[in-house]
mmCIF file of C-alpha atoms in Angstrom:
data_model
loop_
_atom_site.group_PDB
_atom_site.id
_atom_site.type_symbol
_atom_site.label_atom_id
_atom_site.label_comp_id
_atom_site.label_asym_id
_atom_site.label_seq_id
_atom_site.Cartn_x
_atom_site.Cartn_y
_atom_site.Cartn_z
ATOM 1 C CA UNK A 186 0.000 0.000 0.000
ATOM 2 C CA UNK A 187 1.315 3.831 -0.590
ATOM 3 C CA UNK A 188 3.054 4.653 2.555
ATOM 4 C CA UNK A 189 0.516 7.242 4.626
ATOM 5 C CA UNK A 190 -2.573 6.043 2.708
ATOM 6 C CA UNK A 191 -5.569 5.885 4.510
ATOM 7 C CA UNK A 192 -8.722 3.595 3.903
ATOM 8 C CA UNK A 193 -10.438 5.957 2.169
ATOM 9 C CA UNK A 194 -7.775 7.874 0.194
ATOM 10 C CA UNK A 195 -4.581 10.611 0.520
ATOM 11 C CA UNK A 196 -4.184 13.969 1.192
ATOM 12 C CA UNK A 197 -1.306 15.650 -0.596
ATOM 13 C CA UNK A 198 1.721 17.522 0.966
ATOM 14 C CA UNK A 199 1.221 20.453 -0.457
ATOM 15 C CA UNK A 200 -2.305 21.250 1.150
ATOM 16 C CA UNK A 201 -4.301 21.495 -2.430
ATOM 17 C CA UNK A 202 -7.499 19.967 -0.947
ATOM 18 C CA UNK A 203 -8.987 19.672 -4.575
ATOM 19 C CA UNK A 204 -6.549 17.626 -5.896
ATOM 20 C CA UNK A 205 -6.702 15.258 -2.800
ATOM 21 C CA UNK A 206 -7.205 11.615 -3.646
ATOM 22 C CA UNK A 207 -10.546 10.113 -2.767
ATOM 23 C CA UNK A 208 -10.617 5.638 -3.672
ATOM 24 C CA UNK A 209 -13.403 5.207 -5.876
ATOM 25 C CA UNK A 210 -13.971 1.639 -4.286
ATOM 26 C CA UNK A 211 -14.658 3.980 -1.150
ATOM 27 C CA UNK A 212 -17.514 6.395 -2.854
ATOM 28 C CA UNK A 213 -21.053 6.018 -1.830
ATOM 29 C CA UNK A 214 -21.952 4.822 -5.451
ATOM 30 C CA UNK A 215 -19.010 1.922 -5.343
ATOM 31 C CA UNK A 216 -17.775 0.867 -8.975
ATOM 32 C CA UNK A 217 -19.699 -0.255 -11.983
ATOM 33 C CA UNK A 218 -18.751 -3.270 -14.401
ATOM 34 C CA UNK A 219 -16.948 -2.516 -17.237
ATOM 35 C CA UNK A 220 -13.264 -1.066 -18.263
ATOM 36 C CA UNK A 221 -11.701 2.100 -18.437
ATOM 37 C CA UNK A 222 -8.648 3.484 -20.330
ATOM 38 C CA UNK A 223 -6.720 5.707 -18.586
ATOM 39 C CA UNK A 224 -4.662 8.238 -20.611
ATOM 40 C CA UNK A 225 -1.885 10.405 -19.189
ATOM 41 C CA UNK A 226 -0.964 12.990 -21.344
ATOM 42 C CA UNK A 227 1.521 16.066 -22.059
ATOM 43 C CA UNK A 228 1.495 17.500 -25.749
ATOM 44 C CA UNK A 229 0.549 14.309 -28.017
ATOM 45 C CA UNK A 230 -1.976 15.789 -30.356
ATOM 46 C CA UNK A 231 -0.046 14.498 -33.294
ATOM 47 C CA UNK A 232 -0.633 11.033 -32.070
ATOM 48 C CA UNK A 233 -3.997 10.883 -30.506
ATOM 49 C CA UNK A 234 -5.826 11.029 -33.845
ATOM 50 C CA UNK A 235 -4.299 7.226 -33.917
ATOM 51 C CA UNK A 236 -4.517 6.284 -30.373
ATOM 52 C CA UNK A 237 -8.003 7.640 -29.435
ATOM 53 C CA UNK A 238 -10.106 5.192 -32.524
ATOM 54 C CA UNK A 239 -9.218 2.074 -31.508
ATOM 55 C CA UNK A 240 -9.232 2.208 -27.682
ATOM 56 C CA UNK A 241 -13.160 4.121 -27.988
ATOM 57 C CA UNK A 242 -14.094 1.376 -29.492
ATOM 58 C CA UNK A 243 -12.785 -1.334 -27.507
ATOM 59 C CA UNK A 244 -13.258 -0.269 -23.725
ATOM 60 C CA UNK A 245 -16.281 0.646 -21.894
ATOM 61 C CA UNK A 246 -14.961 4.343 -21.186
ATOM 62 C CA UNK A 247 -12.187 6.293 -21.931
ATOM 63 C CA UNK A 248 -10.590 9.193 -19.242
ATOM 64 C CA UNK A 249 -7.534 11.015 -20.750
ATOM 65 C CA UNK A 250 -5.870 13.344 -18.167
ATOM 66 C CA UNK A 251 -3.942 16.318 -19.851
ATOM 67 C CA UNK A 252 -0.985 17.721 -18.042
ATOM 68 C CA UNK A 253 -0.075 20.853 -18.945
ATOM 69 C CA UNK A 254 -0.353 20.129 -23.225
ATOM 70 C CA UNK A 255 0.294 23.813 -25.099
ATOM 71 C CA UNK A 256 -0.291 21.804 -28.718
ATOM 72 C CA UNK A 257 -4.131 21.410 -28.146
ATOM 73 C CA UNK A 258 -4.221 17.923 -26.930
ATOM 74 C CA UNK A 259 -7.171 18.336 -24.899
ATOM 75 C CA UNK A 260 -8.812 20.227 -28.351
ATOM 76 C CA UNK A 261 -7.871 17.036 -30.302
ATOM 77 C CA UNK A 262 -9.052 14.314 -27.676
ATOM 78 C CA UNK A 263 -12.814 15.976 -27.783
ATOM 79 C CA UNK A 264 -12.700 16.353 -32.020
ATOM 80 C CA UNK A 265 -11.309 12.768 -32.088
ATOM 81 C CA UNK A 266 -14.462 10.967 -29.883
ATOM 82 C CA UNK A 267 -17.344 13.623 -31.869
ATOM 83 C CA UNK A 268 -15.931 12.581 -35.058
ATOM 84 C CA UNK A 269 -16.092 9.107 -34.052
ATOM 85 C CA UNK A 270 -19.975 9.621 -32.712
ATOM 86 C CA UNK A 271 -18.424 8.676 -29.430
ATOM 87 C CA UNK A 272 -17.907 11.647 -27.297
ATOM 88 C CA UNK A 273 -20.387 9.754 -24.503
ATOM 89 C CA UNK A 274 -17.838 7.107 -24.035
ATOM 90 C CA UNK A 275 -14.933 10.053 -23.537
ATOM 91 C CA UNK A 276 -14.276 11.970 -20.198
ATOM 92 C CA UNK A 277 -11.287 14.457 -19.868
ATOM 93 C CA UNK A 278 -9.477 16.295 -16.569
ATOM 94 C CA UNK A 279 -6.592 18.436 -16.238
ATOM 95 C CA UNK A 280 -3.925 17.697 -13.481
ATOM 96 C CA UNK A 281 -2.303 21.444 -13.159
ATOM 97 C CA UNK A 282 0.707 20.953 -11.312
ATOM 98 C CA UNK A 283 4.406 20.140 -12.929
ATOM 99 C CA UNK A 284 5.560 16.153 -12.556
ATOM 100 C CA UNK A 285 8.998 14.777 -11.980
ATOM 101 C CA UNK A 286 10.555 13.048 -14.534
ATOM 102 C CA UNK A 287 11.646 9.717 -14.316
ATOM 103 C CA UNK A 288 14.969 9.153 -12.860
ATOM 104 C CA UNK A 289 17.079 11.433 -10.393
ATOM 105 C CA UNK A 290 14.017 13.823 -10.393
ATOM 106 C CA UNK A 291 11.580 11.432 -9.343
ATOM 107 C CA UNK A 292 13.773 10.168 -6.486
ATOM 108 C CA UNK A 293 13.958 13.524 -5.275
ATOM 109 C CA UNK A 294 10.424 14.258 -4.832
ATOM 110 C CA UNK A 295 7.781 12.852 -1.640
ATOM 111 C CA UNK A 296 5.531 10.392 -2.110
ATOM 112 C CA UNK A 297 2.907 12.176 -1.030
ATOM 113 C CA UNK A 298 3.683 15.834 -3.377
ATOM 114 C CA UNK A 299 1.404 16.640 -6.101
ATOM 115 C CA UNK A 300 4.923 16.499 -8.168
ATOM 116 C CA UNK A 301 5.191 12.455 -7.670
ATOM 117 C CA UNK A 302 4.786 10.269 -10.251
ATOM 118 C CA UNK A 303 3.119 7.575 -8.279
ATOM 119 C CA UNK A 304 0.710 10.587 -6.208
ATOM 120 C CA UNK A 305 -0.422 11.965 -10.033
ATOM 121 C CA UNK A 306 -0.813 8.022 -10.995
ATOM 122 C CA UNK A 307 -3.117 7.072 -8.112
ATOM 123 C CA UNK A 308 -5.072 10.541 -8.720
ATOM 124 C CA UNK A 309 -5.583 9.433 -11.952
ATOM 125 C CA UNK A 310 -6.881 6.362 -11.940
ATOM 126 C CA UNK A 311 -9.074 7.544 -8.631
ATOM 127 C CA UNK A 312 -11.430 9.248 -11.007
ATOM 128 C CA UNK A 313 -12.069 5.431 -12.826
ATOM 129 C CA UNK A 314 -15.407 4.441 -11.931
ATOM 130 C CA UNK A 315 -15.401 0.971 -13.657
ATOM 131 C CA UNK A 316 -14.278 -2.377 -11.653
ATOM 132 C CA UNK A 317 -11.298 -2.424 -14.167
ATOM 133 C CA UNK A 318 -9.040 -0.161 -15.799
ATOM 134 C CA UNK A 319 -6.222 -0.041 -18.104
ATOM 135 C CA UNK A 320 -3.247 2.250 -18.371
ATOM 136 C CA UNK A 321 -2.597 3.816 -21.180
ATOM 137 C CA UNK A 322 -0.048 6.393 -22.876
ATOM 138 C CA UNK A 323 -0.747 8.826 -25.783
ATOM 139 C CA UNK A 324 1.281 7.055 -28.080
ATOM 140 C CA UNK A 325 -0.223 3.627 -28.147
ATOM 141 C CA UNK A 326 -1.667 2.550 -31.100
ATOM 142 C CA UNK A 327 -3.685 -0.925 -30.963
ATOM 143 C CA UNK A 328 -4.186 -2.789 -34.179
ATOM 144 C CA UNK A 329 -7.336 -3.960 -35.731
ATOM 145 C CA UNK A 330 -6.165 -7.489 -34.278
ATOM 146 C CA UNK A 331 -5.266 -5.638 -31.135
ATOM 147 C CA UNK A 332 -8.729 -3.166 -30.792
ATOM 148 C CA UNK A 333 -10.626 -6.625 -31.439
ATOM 149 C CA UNK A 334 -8.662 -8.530 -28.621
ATOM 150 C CA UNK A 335 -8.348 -6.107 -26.498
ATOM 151 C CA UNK A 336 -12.673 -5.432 -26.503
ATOM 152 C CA UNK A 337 -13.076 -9.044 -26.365
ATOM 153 C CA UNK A 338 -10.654 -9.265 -22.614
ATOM 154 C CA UNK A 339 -12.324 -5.811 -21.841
ATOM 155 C CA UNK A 340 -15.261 -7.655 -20.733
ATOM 156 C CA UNK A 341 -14.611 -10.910 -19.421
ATOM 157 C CA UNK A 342 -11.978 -9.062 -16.603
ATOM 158 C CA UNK A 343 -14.112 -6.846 -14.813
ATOM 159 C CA UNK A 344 -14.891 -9.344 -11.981
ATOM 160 C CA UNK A 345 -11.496 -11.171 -11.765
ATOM 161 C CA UNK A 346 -8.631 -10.338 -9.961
ATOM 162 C CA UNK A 347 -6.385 -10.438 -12.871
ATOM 163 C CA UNK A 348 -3.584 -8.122 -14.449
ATOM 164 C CA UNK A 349 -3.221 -7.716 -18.327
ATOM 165 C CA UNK A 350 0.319 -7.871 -20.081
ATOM 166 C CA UNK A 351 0.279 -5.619 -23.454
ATOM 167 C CA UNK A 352 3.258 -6.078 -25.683
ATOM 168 C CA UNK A 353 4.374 -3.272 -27.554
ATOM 169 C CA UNK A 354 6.259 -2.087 -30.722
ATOM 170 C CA UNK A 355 8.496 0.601 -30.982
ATOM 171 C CA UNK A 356 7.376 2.473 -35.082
ATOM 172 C CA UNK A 357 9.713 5.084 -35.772
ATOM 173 C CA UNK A 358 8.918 7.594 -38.202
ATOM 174 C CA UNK A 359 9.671 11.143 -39.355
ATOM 175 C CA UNK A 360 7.331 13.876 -40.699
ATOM 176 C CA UNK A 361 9.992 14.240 -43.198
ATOM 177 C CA UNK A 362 8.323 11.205 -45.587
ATOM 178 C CA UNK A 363 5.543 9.755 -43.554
ATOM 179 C CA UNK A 364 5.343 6.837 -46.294
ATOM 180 C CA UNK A 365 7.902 5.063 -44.305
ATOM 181 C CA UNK A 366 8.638 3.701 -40.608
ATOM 182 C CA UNK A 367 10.876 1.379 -38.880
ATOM 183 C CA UNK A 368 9.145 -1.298 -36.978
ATOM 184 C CA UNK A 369 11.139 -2.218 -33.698
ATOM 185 C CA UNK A 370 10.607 -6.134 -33.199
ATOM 186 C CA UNK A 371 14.320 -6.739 -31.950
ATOM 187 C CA UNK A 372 12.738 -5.920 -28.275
ATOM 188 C CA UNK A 373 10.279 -8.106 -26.638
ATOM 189 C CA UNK A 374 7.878 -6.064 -24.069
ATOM 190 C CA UNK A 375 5.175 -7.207 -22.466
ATOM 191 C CA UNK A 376 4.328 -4.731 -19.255
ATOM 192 C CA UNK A 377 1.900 -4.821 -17.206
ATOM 193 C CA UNK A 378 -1.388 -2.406 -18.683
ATOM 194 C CA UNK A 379 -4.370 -4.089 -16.881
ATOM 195 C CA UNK A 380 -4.967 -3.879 -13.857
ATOM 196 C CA UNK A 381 -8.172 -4.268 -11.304
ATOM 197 C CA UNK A 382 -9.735 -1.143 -9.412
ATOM 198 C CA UNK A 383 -8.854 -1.763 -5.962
ATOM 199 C CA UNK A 384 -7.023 -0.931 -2.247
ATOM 200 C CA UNK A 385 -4.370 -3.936 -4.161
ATOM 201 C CA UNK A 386 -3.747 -2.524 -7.258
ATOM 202 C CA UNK A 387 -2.577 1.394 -6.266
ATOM 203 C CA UNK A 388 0.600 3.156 -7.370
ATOM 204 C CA UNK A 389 4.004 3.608 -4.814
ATOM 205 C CA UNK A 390 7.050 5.090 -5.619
ATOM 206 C CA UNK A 391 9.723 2.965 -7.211
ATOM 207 C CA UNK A 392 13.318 3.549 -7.913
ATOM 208 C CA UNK A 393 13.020 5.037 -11.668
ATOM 209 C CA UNK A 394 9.048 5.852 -11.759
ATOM 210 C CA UNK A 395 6.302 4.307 -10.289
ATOM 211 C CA UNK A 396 4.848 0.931 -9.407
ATOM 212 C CA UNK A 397 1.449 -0.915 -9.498
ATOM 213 C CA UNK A 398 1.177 -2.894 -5.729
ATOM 214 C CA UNK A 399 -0.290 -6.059 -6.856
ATOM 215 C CA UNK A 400 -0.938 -9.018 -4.433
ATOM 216 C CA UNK A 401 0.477 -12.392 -4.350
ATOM 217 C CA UNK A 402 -0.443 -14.817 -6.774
ATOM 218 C CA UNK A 403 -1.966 -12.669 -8.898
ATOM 219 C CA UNK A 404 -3.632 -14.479 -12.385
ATOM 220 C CA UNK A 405 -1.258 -12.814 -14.932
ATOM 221 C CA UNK A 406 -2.816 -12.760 -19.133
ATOM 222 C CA UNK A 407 -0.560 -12.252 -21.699
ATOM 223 C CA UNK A 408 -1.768 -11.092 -25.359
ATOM 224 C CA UNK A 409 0.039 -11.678 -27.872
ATOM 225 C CA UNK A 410 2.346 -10.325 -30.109
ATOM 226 C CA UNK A 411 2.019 -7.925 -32.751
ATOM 227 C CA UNK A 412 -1.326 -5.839 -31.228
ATOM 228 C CA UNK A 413 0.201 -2.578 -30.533
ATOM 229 C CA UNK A 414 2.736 -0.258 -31.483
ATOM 230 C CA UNK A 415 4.113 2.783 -29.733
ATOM 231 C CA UNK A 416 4.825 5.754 -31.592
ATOM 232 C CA UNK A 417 7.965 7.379 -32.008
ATOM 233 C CA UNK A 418 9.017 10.804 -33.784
ATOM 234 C CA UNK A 419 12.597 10.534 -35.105
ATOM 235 C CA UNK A 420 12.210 14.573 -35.453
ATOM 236 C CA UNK A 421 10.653 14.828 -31.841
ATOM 237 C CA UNK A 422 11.816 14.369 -28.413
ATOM 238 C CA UNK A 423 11.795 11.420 -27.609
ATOM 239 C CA UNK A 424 12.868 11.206 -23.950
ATOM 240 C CA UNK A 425 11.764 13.978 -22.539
ATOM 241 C CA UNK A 426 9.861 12.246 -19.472
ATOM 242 C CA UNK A 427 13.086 11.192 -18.393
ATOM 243 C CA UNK A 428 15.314 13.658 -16.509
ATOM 244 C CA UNK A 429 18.693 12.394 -18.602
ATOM 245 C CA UNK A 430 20.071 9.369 -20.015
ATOM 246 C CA UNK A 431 22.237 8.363 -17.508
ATOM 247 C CA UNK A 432 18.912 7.468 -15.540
ATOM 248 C CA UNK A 433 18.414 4.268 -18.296
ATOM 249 C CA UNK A 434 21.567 2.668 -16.831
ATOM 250 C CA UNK A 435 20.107 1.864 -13.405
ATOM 251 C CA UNK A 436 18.504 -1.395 -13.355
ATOM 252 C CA UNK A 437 16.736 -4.296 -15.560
ATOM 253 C CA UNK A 438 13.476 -2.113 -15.841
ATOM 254 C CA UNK A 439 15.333 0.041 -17.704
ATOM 255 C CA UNK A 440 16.527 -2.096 -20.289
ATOM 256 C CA UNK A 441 13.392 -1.389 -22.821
ATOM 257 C CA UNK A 442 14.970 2.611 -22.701
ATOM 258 C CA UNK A 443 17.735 1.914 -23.191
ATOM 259 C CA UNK A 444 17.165 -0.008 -26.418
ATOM 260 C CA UNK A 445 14.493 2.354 -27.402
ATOM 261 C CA UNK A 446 17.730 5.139 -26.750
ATOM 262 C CA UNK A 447 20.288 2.861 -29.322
ATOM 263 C CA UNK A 448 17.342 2.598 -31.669
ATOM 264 C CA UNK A 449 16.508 6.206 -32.637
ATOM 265 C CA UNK A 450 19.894 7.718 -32.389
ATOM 266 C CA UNK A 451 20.696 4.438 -34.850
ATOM 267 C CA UNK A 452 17.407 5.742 -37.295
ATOM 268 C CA UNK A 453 18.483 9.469 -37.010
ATOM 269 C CA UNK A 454 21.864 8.453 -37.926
ATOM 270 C CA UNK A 455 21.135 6.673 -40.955
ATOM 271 C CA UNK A 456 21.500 2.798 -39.597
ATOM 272 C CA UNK A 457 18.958 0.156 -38.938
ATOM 273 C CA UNK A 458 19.599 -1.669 -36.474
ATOM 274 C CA UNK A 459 19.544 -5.787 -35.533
ATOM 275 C CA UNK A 460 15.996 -6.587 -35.510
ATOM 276 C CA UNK A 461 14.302 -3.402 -36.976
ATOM 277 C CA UNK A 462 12.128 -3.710 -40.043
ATOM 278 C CA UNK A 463 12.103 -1.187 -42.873
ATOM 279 C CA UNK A 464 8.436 -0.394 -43.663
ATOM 280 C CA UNK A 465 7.138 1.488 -46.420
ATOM 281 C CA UNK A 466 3.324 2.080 -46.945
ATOM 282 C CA UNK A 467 1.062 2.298 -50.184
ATOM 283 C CA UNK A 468 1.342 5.519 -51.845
ATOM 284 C CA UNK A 469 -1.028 8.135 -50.510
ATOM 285 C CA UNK A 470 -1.230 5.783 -47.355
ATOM 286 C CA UNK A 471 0.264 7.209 -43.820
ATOM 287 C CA UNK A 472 2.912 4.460 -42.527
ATOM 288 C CA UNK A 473 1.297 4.247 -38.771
ATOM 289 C CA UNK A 474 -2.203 3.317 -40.755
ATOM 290 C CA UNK A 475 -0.377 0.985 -42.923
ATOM 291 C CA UNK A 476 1.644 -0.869 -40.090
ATOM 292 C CA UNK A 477 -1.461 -1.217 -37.771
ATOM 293 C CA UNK A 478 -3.854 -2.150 -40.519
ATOM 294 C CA UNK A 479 -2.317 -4.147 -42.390
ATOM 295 C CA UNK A 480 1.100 -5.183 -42.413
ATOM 296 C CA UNK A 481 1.450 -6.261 -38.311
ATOM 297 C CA UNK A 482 -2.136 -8.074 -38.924
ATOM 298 C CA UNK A 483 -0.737 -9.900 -42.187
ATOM 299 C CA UNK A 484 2.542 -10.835 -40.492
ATOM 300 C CA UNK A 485 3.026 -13.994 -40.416
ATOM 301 C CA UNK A 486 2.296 -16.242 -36.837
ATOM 302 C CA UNK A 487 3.636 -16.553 -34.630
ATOM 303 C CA UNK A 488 5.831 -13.095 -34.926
ATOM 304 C CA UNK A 489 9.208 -13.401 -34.816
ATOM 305 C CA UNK A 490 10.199 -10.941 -31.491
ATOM 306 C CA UNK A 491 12.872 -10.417 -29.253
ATOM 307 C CA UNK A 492 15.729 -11.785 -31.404
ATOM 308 C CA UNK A 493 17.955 -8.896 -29.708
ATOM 309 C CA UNK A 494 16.855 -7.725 -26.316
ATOM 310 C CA UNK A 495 14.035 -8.781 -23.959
ATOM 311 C CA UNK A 496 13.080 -6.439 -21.552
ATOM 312 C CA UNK A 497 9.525 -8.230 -20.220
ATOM 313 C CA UNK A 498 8.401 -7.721 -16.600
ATOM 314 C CA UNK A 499 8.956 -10.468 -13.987
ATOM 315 C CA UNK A 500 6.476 -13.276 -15.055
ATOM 316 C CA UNK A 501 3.936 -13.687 -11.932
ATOM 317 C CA UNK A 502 2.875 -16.706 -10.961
ATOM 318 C CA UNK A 503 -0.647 -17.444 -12.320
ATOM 319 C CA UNK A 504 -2.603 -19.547 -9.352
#
């Protein structure tokens, strides 16, 4: 459990009584079945036009939490879902307050501030009012394969105690010639993106960033391969929610970084690296459509992953 928390939420150092936490298990009105993606975002209108279709369609709800965006995320995320015809499935907030990166800065800062990683997390995810949620970042892009699974689990978790492992695919690409991307399946990833709502599933600090508590056993379902791809601008920052990159070199849980790290300075520097596939769409078709539509569903099965670097979690036990 976060240190200090109390049975019915936490109150912040800082004294901001609004942005206090309150457990939604704890509210008069308790939790209703279904799923909830929950979206923590800072400046990704470029990719939420990808992100937001798939995921509206698959889960029950969808809450996307802007922090601080000056490129009109929050404008996009509300166009997105009325375009779509699904703005009743969409709920937005705003979290107002600078977080620490991951890294030396988040070490530095209390549990308990509104500037933790693991305090904004558990805010978060305390305005879910389904019996299951899943994290989610503004750069992840399911797959027709992947929206289909992932509303087919969406369902059947809500009453069991039982986390979801999501792999994902690094697909770099420039605005320079969006036509064509390079398709990172050298690293096998599979974290932990499902989780129950619930005083055993909340967010402490960790060493690097933050951590989901989970109890022990815990039923652990993986899906497979090839359902999602994270985005990644070779003319962007990439790393910017990390406070430098000596902070990759600090444990296993950082090896994913640090191969995402050899990977676009590779890209940007005119070299493809071990285990990175050269895509190149249709003409007149958008590489990021092309990948997700059609060339990770046609891939051949099982996909061929992790032939350089495996980064997964720690397996848990399934009871």
């Amino acid at each position: 459990m976060v240190a200090h928390a109390g049975p019915t939420g936490i109150s912040n150092l800082e004294g901001h009584t609004d942005f206090d936490i309150t457990w939604p298990w704890a509210r008069t009105e308790g939790l209703r079945a279904g799923s909830t993606a929950v979206l923590r975002i800072k400046d990704e209108a470029a990719s939420l036009p990808w992100v937001l279709p798939p995921l509206l369609r698959s889960m029950d709800h969808v809450l996307v939490v802007d922090n601080g965006s000056t490129d009109g995320s929050p404008e996009v995320t509300r166009e997105t879902a009325a375009r779509l015809g699904m703005a009743d499935k969409l709920s937005q907030a705003d979290y107002p307050f600078a977080v620490a990166r991951a890294g030396a800065e988040h070490r530095a800062v209390h549990e308990l501030s509104v500037h933790s990683l693991s305090y904004f997390y558990n805010w978060c995810f305390a305005q879910v009012g389904t019996r299951y949620s899943f994290k989610w970042d503004g750069d992840m892009v399911l797959t027709t394969e992947g929206e289909a699974s992932l509303a087919d689990l969406a369902w059947q978790v809500g009453t069991v105690q039982s986390i979801i492992r999501v792999p994902r695919h690094g697909l770099y690409f420039s605005g320079a010639d969006p036509s064509v991307g390079w398709l990172d399946l050298g690293l096998r990833n599979a974290e932990e993106w499902g989780f129950p709502v619930g005083p055993d599933f909340v967010f402490t600090k960790a060493f690097e960033w933050e951590v989901r508590t989970t109890p022990t056993p815990v039923r652990s379902i993986a899906v497979p391969q090839g359902l999602c791809v994270e985005l990644k601008y070779l003319d962007g920052d990439e790393f910017a929610h990390w406070t430098d990159p000596s902070s990759f070199a600090t444990s296993f849980r950082n090896k994913r970084k640090r191969r995402e790290w050899t990977v676009f300075n590779a890209l940007n520097e005119g070299v493809v690296p071990e285990g990175v596939h050269e895509i190149r769409a249709p003409e007149g078709a958008h590489v990021v459509d092309h990948v997700t539509r059609t060339w990770l569903p046609q891939a051949p099965r099982p996909l061929e992953v992790g032939t350089v670097v495996t980064s997964d979690d720690r397996v848990r036990a399934t009871p």
